[in-house]
XYZ file of C-alpha atoms in Angstrom:
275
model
C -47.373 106.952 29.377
C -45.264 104.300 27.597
C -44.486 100.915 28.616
C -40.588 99.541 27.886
C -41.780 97.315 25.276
C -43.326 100.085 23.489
C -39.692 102.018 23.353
C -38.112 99.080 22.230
C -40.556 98.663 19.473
C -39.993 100.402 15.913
C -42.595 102.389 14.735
C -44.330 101.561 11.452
C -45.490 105.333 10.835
C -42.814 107.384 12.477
C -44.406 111.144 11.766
C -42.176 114.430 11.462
C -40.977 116.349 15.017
C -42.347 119.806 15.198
C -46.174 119.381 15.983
C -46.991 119.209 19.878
C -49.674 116.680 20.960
C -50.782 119.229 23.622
C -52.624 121.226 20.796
C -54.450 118.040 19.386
C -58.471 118.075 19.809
C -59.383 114.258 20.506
C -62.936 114.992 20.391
C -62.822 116.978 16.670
C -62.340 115.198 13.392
C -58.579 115.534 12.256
C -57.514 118.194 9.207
C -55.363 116.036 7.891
C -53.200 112.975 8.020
C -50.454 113.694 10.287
C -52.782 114.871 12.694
C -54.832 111.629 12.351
C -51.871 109.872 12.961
C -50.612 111.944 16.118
C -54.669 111.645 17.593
C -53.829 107.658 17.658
C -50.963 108.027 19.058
C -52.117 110.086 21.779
C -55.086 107.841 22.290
C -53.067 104.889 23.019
C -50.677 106.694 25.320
C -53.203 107.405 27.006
C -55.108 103.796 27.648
C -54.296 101.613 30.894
C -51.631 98.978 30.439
C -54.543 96.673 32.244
C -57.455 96.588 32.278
C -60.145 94.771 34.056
C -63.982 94.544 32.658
C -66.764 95.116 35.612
C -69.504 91.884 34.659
C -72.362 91.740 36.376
C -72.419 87.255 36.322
C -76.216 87.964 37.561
C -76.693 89.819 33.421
C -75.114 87.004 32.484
C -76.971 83.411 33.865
C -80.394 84.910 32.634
C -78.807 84.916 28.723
C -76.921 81.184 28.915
C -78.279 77.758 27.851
C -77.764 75.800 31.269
C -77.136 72.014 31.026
C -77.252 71.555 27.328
C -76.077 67.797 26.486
C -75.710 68.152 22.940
C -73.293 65.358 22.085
C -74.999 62.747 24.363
C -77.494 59.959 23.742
C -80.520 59.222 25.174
C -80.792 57.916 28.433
C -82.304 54.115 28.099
C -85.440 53.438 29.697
C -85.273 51.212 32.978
C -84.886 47.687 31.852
C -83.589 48.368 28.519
C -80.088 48.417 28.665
C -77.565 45.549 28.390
C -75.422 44.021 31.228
C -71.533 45.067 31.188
C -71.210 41.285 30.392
C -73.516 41.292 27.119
C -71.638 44.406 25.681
C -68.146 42.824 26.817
C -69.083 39.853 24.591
C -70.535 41.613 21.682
C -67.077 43.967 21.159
C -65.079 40.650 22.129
C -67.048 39.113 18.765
C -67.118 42.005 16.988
C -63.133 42.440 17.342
C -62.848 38.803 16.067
C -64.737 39.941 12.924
C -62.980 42.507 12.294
C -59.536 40.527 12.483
C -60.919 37.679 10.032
C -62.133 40.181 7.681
C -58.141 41.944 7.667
C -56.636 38.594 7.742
C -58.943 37.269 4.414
C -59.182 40.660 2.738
C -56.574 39.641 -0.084
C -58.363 36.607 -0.489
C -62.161 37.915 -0.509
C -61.449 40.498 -3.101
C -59.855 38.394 -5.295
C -63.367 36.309 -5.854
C -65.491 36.481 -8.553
C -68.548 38.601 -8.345
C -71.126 37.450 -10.317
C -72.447 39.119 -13.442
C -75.759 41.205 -11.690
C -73.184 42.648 -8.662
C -72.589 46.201 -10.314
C -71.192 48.702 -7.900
C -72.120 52.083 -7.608
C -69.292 54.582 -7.742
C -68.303 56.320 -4.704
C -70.061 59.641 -5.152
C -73.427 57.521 -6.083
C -75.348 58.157 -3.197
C -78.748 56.884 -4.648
C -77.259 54.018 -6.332
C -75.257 52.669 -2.787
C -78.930 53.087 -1.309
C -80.486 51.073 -3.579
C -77.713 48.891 -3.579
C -77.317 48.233 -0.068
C -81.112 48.247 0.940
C -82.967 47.814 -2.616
C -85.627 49.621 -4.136
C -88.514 47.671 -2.114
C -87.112 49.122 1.392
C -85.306 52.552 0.101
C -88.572 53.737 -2.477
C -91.463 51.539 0.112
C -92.301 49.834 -2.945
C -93.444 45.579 -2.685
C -93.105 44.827 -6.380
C -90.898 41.364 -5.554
C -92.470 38.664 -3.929
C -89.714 37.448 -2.152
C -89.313 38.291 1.740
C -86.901 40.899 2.669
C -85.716 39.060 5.149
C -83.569 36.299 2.969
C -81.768 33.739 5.421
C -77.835 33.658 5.081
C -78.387 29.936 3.237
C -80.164 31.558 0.884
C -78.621 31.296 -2.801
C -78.512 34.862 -3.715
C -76.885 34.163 -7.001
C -80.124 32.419 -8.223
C -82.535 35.711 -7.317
C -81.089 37.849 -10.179
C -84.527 39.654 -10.490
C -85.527 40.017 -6.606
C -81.746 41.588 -5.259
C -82.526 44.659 -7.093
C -85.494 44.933 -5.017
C -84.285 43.624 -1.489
C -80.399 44.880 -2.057
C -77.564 42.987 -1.721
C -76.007 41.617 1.231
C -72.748 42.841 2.446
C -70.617 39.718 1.429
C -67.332 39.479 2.181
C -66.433 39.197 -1.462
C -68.038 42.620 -2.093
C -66.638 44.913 1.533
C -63.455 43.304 0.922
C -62.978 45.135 -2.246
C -64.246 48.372 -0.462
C -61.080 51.097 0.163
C -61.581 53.146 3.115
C -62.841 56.301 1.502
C -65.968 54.029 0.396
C -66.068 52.202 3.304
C -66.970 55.689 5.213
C -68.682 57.634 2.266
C -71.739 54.358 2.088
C -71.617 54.669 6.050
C -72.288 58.388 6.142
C -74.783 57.493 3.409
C -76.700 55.312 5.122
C -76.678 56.704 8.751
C -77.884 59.600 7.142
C -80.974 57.748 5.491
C -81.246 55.983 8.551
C -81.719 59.303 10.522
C -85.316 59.843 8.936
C -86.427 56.003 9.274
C -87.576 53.925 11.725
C -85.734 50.811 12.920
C -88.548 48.235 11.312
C -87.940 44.502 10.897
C -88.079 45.233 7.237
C -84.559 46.921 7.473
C -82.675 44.254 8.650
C -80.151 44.322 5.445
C -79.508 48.234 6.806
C -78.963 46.409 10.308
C -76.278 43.954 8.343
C -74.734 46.625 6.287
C -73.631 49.116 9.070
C -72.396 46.109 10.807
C -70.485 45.300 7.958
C -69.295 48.674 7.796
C -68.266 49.407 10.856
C -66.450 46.104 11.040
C -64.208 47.308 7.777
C -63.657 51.251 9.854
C -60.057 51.281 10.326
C -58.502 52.262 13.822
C -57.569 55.310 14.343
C -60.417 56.820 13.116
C -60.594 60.523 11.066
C -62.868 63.158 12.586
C -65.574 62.594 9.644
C -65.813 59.140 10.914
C -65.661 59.848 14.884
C -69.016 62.427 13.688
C -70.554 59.486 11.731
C -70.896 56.591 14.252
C -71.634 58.789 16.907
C -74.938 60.302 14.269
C -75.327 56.651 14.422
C -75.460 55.414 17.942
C -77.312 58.551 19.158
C -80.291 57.750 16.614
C -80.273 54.197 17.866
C -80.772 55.604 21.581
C -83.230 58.308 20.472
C -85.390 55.291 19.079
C -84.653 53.041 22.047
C -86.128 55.733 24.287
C -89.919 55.403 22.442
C -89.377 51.666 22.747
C -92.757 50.320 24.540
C -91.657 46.722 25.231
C -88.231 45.202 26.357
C -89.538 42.280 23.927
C -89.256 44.664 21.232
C -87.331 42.632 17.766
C -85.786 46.133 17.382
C -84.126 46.702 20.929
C -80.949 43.936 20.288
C -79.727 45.485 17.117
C -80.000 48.988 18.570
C -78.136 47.968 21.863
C -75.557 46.300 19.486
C -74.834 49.463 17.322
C -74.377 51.578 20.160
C -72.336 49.263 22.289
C -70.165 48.753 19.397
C -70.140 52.518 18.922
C -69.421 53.181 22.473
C -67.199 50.497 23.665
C -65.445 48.821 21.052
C -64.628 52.362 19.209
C -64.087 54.175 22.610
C -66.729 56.281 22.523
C -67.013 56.501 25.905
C -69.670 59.163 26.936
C -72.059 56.967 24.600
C -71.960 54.211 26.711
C -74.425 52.080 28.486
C -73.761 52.051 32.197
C -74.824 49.929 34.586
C -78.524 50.176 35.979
């Protein structure tokens, strides 16, 4: 049996007239090439036009993962999450950033770094880690003195020695000069540290920089970076979740990242709803 398409088609191995198909064995090996050739044929003439497989859906349910929320964050604990109002503020802040930081970029890169601000280069991944979070917080060493928690009206130009240790802030002077290849590559960086850490008061300058960060992310975003904050905001939930006390220091900045994650960068499925 052949369909009209099949008549209409040209065939690729057209084989001599002579030898009938009624003397072809199907279930014997072929003796030689032609006959090979005319057994495939005859096959295929010989198949349905449609066919339609029998399942058994029963076979079926007993070999599937059911309900499997891979992409999703952890649910917050009663209590834990913030009011619509609270995240509408934070993105409403966060967006205002974000403008002043485009508006003064010409301006901010154009400063003067001072002489002990040496950049890593963009496939450094140990050096942005030390960099960003310093070699007391990214090695657990307390060799400086000085707190890791430096107020913003600190002079960080006069702790030459200490920054080393503690990292440097994310200044506008130095994510201003930051393209957007960097920006992402020292955000995958550090989400990715930040995935075998806990959220400790010691790491508020990783708190700063993925602020920072994500404040320099360009809209629309690439697929590497859609995979990257979302890494990010579902560690910050998975944490939240072992969270004992809503009095916890660590509960604001992990609300922040992931309502900026979910609702400012329309990450929708991420968000916090209402309790």
């Amino acid at each position: 049996m052949k369909s009209d398409v099949e008549d209409l088609m040209p065939r690729l191995l057209p084989l001599e007239c002579g030898a009938s198909t009624e003397d072809l064995d199907l279930n014997g090996p072929p003796r030689n090439p032609q006959e090979y050739l005319r057994q495939v044929q005859l096959e295929a003439s010989l198949c349905p036009e449609v066919v339609v497989a029998q399942i058994d859906p029963k076979k079926l349910k007993k070999k599937q993962t059911v309900n499997a929320l891979v992409a999703g964050c952890h649910a917050a604990p009663v209590g834990f999450s913030p009011s619509l109002s609270w995240q509408q503020f934070q993105v409403s802040n966060f967006s205002d950033v974000r403008q002043s930081i485009a508006k003064n970029r010409k301006h901010w890169s154009s400063q003067t770094l001072d002489d002990n601000v040496l950049m890593p280069k963009l496939t450094d991944e140990e050096g942005w880690k030390r960099f960003c979070l310093g070699e007391k917080v990214y090695l657990g060493t307390s060799s400086c003195h000085t707190d890791a928690e430096f107020e913003p009206a600190l002079d960080y130009s006069k702790m030459h020695v200490c920054l080393s240790q503690v990292g440097f802030p994310p200044f506008l002077s130095i994510v201003s000069r930051l393209n957007q290849s960097t920006v992402l590559m020292v955000l995958e960086i550090l989400i990715n540290w930040f995935e075998e850490r806990e959220f400790v008061p010691q790491l508020v300058s990783l708190g700063r920089w993925l602020y920072a960060l994500l404040a320099c992310l360009e809209k629309p975003l690439i697929p590497e970076a859609h995979s990257s904050i979302r890494q990010l905001a579902r560690r910050c939930a998975q944490l939240r979740s072992t969270l004992d006390s809503q009095e916890d220091q660590k509960l604001p900045a992990l609300n922040l990242l992931i309502c900026l994650v979910a609702r400012y960068f329309e990450q929708n499925d991420l968000a916090d709803q209402q309790e």
